[in-house]
mmCIF file of C-alpha atoms in Angstrom:
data_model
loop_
_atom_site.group_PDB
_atom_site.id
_atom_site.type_symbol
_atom_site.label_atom_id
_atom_site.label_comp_id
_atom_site.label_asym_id
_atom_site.label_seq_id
_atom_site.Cartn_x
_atom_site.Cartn_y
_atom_site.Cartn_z
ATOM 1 C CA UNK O 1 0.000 0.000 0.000
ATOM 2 C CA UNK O 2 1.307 3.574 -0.602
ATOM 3 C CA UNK O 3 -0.467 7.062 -0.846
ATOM 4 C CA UNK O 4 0.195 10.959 -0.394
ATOM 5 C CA UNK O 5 -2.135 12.795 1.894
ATOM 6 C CA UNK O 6 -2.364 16.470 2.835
ATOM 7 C CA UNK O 7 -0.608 16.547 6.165
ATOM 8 C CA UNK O 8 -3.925 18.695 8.072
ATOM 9 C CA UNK O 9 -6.311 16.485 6.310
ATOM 10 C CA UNK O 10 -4.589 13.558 7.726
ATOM 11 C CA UNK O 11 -3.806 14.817 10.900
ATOM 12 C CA UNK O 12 -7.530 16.182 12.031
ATOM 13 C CA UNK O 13 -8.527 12.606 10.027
ATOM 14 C CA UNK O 14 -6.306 10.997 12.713
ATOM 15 C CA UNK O 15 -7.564 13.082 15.695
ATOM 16 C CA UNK O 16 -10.842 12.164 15.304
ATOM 17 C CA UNK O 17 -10.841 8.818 15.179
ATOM 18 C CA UNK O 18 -8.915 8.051 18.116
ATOM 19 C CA UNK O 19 -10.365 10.581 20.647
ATOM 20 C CA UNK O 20 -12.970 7.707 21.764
ATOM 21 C CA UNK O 21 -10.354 4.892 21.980
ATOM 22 C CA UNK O 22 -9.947 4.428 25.729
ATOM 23 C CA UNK O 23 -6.416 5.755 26.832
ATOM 24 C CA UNK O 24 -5.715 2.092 28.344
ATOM 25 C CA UNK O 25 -7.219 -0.867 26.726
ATOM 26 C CA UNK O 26 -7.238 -4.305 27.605
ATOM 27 C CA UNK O 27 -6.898 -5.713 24.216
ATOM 28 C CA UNK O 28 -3.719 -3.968 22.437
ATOM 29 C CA UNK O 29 -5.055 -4.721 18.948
ATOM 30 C CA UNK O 30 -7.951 -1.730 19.681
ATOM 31 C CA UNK O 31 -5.356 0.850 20.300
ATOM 32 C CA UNK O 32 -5.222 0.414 16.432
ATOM 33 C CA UNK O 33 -6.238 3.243 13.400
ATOM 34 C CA UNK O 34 -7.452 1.045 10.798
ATOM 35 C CA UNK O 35 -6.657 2.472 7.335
ATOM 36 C CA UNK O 36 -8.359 1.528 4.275
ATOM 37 C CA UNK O 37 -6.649 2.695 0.718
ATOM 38 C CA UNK O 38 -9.011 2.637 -2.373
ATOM 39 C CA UNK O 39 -10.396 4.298 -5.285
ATOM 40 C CA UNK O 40 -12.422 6.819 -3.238
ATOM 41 C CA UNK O 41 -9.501 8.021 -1.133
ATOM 42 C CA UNK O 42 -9.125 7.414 2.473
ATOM 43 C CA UNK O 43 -11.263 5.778 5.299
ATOM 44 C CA UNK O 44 -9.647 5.836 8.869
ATOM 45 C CA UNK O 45 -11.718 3.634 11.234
ATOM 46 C CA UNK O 46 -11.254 2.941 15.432
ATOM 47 C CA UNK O 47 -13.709 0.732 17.296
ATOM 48 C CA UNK O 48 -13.146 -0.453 20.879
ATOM 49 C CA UNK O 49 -16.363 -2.962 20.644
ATOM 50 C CA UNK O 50 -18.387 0.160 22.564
ATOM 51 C CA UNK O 51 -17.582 3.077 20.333
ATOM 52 C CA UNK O 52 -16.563 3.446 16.811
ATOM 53 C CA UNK O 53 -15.449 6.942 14.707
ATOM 54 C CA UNK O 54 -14.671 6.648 10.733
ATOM 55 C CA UNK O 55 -14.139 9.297 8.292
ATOM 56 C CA UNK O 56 -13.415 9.612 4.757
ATOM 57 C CA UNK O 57 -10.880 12.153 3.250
ATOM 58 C CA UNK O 58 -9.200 12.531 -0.408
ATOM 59 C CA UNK O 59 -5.901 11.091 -1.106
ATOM 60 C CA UNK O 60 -3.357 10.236 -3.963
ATOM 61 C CA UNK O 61 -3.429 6.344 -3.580
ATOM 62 C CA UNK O 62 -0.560 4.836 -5.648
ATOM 63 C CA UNK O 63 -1.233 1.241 -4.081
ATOM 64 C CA UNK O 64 -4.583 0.395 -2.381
ATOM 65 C CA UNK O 65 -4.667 -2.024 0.937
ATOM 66 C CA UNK O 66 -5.299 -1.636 4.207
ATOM 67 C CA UNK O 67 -3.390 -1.566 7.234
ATOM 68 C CA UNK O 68 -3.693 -1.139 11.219
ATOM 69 C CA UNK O 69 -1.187 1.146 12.774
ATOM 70 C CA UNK O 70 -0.861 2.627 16.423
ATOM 71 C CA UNK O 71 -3.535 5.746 17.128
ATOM 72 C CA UNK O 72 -2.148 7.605 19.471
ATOM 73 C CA UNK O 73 1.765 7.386 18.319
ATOM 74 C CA UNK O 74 0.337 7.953 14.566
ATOM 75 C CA UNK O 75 -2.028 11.007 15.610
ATOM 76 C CA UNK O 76 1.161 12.674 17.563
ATOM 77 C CA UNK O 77 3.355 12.064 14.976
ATOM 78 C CA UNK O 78 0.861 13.636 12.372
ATOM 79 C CA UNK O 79 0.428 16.439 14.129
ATOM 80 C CA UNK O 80 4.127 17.446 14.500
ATOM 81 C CA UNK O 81 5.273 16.728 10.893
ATOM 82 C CA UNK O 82 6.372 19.749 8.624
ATOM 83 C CA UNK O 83 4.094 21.475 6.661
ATOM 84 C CA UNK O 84 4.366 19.571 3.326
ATOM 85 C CA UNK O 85 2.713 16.040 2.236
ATOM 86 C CA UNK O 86 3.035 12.837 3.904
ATOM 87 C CA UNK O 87 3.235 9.803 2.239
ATOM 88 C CA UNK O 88 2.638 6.726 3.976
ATOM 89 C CA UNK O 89 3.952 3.168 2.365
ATOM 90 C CA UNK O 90 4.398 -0.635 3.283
ATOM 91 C CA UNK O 91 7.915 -0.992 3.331
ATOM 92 C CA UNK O 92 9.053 -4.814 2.478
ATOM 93 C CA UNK O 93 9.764 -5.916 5.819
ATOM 94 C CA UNK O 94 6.374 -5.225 6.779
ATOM 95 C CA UNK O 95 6.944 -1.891 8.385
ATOM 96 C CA UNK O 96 4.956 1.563 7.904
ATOM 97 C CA UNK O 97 7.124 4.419 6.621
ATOM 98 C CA UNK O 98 5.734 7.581 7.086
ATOM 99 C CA UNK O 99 7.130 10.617 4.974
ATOM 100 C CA UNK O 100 7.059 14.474 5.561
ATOM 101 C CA UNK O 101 9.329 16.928 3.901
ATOM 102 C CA UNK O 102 12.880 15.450 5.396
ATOM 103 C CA UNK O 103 11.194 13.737 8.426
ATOM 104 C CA UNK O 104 10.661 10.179 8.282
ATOM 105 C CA UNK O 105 9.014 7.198 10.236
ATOM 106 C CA UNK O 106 9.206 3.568 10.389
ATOM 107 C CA UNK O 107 5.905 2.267 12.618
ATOM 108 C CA UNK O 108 5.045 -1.504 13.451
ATOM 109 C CA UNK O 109 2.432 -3.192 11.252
ATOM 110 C CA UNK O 110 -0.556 -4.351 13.642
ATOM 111 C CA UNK O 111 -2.321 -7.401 12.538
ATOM 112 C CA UNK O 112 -5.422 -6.428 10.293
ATOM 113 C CA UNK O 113 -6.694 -9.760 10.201
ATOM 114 C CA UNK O 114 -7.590 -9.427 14.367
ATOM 115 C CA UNK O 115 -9.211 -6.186 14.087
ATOM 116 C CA UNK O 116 -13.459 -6.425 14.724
ATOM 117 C CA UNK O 117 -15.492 -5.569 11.970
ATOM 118 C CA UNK O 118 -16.771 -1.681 12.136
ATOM 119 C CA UNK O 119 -20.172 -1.459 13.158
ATOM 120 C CA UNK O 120 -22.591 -1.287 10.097
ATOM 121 C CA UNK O 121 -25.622 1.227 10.927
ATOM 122 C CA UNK O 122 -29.292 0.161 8.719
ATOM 123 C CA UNK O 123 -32.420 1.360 10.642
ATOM 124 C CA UNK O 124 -34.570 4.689 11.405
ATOM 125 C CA UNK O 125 -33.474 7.940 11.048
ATOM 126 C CA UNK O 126 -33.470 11.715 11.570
ATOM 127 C CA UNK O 127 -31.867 14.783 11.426
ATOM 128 C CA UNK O 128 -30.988 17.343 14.244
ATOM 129 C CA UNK O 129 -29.079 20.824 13.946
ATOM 130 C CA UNK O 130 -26.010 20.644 14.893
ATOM 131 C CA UNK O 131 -25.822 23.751 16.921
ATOM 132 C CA UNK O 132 -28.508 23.346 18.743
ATOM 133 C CA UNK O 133 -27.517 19.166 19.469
ATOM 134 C CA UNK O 134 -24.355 20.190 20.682
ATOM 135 C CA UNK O 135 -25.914 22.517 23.418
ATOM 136 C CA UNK O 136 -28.207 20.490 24.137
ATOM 137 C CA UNK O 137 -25.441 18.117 24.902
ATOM 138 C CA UNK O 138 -22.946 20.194 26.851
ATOM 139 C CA UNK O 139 -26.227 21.467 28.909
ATOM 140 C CA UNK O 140 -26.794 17.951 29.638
ATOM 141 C CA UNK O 141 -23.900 15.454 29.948
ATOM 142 C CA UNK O 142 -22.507 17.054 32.953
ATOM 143 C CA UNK O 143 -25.706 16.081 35.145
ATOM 144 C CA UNK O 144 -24.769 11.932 34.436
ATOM 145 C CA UNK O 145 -23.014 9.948 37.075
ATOM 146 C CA UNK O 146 -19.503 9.155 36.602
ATOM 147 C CA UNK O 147 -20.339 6.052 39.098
ATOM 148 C CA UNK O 148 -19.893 2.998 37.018
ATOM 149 C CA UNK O 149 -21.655 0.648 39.878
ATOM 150 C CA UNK O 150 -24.867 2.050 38.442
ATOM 151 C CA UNK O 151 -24.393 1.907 34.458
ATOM 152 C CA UNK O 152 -27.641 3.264 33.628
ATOM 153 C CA UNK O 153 -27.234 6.964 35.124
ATOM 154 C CA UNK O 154 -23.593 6.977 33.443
ATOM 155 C CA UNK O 155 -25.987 7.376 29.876
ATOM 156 C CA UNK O 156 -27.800 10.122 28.566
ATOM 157 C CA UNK O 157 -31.425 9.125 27.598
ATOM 158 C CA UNK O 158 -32.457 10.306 23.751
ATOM 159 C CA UNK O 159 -35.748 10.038 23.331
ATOM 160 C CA UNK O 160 -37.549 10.896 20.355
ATOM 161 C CA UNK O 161 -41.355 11.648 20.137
ATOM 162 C CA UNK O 162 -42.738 13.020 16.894
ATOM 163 C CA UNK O 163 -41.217 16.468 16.155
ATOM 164 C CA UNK O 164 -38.905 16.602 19.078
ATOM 165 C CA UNK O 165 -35.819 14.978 20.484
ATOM 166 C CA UNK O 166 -35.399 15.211 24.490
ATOM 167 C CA UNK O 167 -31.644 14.389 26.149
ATOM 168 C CA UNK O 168 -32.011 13.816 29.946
ATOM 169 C CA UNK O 169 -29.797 12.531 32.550
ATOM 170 C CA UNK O 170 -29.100 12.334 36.031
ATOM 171 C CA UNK O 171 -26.986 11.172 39.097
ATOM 172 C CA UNK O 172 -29.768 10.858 41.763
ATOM 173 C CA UNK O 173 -28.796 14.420 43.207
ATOM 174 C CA UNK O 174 -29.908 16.453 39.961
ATOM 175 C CA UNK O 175 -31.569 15.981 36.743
ATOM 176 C CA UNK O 176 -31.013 17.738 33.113
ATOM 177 C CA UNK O 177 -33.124 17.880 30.375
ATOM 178 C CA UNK O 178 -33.328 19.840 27.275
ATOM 179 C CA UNK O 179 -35.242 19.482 23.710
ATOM 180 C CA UNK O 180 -34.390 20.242 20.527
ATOM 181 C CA UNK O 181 -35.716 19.731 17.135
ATOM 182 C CA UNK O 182 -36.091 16.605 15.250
ATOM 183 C CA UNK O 183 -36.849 16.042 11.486
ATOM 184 C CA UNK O 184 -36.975 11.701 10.543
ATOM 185 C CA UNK O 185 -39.131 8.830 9.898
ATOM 186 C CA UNK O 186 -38.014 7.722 13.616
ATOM 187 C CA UNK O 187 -40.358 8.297 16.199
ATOM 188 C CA UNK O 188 -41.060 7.105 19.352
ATOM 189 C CA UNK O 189 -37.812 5.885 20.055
ATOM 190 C CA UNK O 190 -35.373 5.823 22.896
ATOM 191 C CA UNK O 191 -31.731 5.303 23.071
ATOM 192 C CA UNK O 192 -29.337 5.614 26.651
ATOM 193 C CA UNK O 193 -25.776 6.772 24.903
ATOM 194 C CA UNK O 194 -22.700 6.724 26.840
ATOM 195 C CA UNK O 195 -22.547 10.328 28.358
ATOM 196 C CA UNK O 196 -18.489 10.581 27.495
ATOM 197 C CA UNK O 197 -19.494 9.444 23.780
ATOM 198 C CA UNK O 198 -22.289 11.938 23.520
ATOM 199 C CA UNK O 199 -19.950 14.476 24.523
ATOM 200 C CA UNK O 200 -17.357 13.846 21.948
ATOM 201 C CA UNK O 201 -19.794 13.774 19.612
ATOM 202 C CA UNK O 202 -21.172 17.549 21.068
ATOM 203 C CA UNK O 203 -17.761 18.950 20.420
ATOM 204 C CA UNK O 204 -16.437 17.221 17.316
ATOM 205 C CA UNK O 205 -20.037 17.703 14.932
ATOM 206 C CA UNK O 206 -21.530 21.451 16.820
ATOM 207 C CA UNK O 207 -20.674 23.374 14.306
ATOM 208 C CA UNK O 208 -21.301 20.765 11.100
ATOM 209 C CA UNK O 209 -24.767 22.412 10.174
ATOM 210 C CA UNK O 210 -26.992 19.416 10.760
ATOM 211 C CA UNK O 211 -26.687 15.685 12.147
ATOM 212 C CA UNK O 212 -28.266 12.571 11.235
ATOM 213 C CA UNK O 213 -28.917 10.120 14.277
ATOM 214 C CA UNK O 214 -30.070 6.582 13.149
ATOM 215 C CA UNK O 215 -30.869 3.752 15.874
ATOM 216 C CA UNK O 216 -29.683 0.402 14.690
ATOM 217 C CA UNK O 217 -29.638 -3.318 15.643
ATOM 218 C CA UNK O 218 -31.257 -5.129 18.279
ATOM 219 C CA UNK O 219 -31.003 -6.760 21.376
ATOM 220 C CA UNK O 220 -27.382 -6.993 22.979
ATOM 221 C CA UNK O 221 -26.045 -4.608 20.112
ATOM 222 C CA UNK O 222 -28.291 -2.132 19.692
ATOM 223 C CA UNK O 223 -26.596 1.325 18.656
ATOM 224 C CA UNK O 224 -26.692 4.655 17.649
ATOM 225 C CA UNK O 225 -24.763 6.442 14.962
ATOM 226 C CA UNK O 226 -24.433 9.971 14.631
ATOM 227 C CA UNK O 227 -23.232 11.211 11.226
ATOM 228 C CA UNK O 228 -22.048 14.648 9.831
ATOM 229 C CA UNK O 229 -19.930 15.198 6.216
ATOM 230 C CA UNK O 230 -17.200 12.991 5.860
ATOM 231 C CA UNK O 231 -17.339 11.832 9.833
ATOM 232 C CA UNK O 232 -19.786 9.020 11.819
ATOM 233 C CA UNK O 233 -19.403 8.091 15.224
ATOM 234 C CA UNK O 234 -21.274 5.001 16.378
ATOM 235 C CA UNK O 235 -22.117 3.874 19.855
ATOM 236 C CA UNK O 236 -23.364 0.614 21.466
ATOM 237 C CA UNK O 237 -26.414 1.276 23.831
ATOM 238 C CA UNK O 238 -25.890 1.278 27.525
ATOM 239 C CA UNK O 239 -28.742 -1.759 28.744
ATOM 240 C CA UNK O 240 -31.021 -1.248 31.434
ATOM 241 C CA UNK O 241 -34.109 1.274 32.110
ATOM 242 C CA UNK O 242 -33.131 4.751 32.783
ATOM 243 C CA UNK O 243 -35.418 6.296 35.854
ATOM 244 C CA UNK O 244 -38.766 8.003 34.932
ATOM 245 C CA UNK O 245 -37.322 11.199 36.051
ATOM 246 C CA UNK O 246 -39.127 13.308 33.916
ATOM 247 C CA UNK O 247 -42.457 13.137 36.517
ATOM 248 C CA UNK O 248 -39.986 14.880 38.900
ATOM 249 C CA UNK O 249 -40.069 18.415 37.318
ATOM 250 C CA UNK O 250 -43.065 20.666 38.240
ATOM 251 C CA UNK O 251 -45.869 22.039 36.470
ATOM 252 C CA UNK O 252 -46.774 24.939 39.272
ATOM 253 C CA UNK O 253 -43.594 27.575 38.869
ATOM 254 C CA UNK O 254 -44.768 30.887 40.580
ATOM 255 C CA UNK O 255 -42.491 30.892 43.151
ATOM 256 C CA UNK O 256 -39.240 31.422 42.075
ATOM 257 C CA UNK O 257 -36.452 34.593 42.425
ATOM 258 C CA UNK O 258 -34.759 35.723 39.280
ATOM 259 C CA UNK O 259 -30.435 36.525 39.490
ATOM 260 C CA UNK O 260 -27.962 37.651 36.623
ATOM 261 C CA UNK O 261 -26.287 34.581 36.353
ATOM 262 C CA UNK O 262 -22.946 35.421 35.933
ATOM 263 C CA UNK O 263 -23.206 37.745 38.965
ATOM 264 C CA UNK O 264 -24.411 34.786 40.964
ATOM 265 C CA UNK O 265 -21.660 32.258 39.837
ATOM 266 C CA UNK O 266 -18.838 34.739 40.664
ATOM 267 C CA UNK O 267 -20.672 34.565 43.682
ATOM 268 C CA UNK O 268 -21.151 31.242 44.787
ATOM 269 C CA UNK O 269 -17.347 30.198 43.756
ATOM 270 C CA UNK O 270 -16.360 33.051 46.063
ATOM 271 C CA UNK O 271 -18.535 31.998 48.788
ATOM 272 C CA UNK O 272 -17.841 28.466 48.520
ATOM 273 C CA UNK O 273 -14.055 28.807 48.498
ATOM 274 C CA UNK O 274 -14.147 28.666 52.488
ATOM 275 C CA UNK O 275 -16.522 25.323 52.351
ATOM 276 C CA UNK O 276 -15.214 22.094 53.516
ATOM 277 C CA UNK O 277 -15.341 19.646 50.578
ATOM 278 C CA UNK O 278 -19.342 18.721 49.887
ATOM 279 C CA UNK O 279 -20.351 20.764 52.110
ATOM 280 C CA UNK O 280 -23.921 22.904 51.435
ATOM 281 C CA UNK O 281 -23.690 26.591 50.880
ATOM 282 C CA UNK O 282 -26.471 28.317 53.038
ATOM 283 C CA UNK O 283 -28.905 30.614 50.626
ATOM 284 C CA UNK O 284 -31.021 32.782 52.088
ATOM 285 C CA UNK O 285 -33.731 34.397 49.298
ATOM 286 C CA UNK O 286 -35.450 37.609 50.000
ATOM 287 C CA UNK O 287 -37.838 40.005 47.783
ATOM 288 C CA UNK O 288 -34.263 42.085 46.730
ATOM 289 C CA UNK O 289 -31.713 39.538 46.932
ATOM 290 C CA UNK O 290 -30.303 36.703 47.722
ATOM 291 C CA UNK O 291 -27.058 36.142 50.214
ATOM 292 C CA UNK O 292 -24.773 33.213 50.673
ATOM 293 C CA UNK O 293 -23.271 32.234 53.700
ATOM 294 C CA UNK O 294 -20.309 29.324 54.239
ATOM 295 C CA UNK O 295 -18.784 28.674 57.456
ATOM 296 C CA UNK O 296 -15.491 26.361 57.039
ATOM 297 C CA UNK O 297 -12.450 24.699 59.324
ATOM 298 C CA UNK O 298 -10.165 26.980 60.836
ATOM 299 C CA UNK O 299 -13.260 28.804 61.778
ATOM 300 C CA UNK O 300 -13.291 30.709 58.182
ATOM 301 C CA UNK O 301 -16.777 32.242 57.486
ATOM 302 C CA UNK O 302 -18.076 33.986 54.017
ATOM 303 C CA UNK O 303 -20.694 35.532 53.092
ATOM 304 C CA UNK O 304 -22.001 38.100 49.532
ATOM 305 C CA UNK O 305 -25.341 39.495 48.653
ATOM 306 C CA UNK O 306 -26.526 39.454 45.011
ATOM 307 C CA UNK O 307 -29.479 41.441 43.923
ATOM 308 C CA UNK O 308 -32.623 39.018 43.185
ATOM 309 C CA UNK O 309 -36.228 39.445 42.158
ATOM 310 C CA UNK O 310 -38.221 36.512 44.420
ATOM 311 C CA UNK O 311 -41.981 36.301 43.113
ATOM 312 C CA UNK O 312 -44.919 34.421 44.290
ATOM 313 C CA UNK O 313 -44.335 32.998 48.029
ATOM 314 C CA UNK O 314 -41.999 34.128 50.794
ATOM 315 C CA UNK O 315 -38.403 34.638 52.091
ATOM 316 C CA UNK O 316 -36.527 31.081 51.281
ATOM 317 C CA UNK O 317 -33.294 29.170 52.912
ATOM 318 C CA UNK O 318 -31.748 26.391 51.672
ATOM 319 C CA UNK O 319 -28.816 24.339 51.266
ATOM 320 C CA UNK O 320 -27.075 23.432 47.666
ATOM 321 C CA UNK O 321 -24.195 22.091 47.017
ATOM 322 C CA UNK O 322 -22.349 24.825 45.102
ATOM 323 C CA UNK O 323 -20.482 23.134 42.540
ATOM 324 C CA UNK O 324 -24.097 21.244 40.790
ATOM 325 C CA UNK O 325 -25.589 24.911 41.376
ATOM 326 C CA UNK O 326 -22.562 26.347 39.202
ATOM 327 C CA UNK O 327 -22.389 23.747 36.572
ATOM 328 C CA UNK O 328 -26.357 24.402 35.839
ATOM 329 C CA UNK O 329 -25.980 28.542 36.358
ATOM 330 C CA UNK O 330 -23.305 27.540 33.303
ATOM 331 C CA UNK O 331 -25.229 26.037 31.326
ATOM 332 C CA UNK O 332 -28.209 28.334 31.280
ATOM 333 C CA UNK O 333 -26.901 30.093 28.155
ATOM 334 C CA UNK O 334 -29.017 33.317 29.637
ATOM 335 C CA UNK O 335 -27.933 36.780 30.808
ATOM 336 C CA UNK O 336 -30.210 36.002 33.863
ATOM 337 C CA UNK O 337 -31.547 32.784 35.955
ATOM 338 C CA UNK O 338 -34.972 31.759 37.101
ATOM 339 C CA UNK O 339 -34.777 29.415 40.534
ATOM 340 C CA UNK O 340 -38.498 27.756 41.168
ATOM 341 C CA UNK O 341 -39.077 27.001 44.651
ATOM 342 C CA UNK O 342 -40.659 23.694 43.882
ATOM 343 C CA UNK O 343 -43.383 22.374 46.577
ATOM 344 C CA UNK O 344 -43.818 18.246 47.520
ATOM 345 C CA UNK O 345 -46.828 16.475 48.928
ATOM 346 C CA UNK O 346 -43.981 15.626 51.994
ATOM 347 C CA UNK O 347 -43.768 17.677 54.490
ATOM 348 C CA UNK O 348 -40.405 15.586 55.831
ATOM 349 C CA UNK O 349 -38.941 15.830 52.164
ATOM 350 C CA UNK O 350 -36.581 19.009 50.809
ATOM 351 C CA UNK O 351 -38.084 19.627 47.471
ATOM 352 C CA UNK O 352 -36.174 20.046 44.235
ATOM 353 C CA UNK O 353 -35.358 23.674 43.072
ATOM 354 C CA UNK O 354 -35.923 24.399 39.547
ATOM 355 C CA UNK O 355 -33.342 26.026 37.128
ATOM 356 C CA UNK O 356 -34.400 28.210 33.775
ATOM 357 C CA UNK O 357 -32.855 30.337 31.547
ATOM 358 C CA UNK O 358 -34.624 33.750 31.997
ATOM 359 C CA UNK O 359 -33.804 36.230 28.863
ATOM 360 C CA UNK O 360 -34.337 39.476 31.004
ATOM 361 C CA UNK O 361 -36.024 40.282 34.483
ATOM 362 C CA UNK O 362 -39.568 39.476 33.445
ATOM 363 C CA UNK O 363 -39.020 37.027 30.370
ATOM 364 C CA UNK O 364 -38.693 33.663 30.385
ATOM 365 C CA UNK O 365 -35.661 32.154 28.299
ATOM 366 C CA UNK O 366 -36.809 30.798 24.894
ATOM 367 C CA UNK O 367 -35.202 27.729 24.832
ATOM 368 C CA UNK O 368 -36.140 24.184 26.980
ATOM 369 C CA UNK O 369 -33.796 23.308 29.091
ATOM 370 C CA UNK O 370 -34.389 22.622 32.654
ATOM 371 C CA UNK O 371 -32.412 21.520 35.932
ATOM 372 C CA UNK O 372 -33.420 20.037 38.667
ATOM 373 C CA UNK O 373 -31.016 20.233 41.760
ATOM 374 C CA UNK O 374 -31.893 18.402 45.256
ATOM 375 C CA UNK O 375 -31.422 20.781 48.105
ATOM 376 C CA UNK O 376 -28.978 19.215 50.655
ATOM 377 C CA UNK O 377 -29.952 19.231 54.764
ATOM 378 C CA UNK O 378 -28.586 22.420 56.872
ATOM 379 C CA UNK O 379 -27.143 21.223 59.968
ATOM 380 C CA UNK O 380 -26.867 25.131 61.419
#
């Protein structure tokens, strides 16, 4: 096999494909880029038997084959060559020589013939835009648990119901949702992705225009595959029955307070810096503001007001934990935030506050997404 390739076509090529391989894997022969030579150019393919990434990209192929080289050595390497093309050939003894301008490299063939088959994707489909998926995603990934004892709350749930596509997840403590739109013959469907997939995906295809998502497969190999130009990134289902959070989230909102969000997240890291580790941060809401209290060890004590606009019920004090509180406040998108004061049928029970985006003092956000944080017990 030989061919000349465009050294940042091959390197971003490269880069994407291997940012899903684990960075240890059991099995040595998955650390491998599998590259494919033909008439059409190009097609560089990684698959640890969870997650797979291929992509397509125009070449000069002298020699067509295939061969399996090292992803991580081969992306550094093709990101530090000399601006100029590379040329990549099967020596004689079986080695890879890779050429750039007066650098050269000799890599170790990896056996082709023990690579797994790429996953093949045939079933519904539908497309999303891009921008608005990859929001969707960074407003919602962060809420999953990185706690593998419990698989199912490590996913993000898609769940697709005639015009609209919903991503939720959770970790017991606090729940994210957000919709977006969807256009595809797939409806009613429901797929639990790997939350450290999805967010690949977020970043690598949010700015690609749109993306098609098509479910696939059945039983113990279901998947998803999520496809934009030249790229697709497939991802086997995580098994099991994600919670019915979604009954969680209130339909009565008219008590809440409304804060300039970045005012209140300067805040609340300032606040919190005193705070023993998981530790609550004391908020105390009034009609004009609200003010955030933190005793420490070492007898440290904080405290900072921020003006707030409380509506509908009285004066409120709770307990959040400050780092959940920030990750929502950044993911509102909004120059201010709504918090709902939600209300539960028990009376022994803290109940959930609510997190909006709010556009302006007295307008509700315009998009959907919504956090649920749980309130944590003040022991002074």
């Amino acid at each position: 096999m030989k061919f000349q390739v465009n050294r940042d076509v091959f390197s971003e090529a490269v880069s994407f494909v291997v940012k899903l391989l684990p960075q240890r894997n059991p099995q040595p022969i998955l650390a491998g880029v599998l590259i494919e030579a033909g008439d059409d150019g190009l097609t560089l393919s990684a698959f640890d038997y969870e997650a797979s990434a291929r992509t397509t990209i125009e070449a000069t192929v002298e020699s067509p084959g295939t061969i399996l080289v090292h992803g991580r050595l081969l992306s550094d390497i093709a990101s530090r060559l000399p601006n100029a093309p590379i040329e990549i050939a099967v020596e004689e003894d079986g080695g890879i020589a890779v050429t750039c301008g007066s650098a050269r490299f000799t890599l170790a063939a990896m056996p082709v013939e023990e690579y797994p088959s790429i996953p093949e994707v045939s079933g519904s489909s539908g497309v999303v835009p891009a921008d608005d998926f990859g929001t969707a995603i960074a407003q919602v990934g962060f809420a999953a648990s990185r706690d593998d004892v419990t698989p199912v709350l490590t996913g993000v749930q898609l769940e697709v119901s005639g015009q609209n596509l919903s991503l939720v997840a959770t970790d017991r403590y606090r729940v994210s949702l957000r919709d977006v739109p969807w256009d595809g013959e797939a409806s009613d469907q429901a797929a639990l992705v790997p939350a450290r997939t999805l967010t690949e995906v977020g970043k690598t295809f949010g700015h690609a225009g749109t993306i098609q998502v098509a479910f696939s497969g059945s039983g113990d190999r279901e998947i998803i595959a999520f496809t934009a130009g030249n790229k697709t990134v497939t991802s086997l289902l995580i098994k099991g029955n994600f919670p019915p959070v979604r009954r969680l989230f209130p339909e009565q909102t008219d008590h809440y307070a409304v804060v300039n969000t970045a005012d209140l997240i300067e805040a609340v890291r300032r606040v919190a810096l005193v705070l023993d580790r998981a530790a609550p941060l004391r908020f105390t809401f009034t009609s004009d503001s609200v003010t955030m209290d933190a005793s420490g060890s070492e007898q440290a004590r904080a405290s900072e007001s921020v003006d707030a606009h409380l509506s509908g019920g009285d004066d409120v004090t709770l307990g959040l934990n400050p780092q959940y509180l920030t990750e929502a406040l950044s993911a509102v998108k909004s120059e201010f935030v709504r918090v709902t004061f939600t209300s539960s049928d028990n009376a022994n029970k803290l109940s959930p506050v609510l997190i909006t985006s709010q556009t302006s003092v007295d307008q509700a956000g315009a998009d959907s997404f919504k956090y649920l944080l749980q309130p944590n017990l003040l022991l002074r």
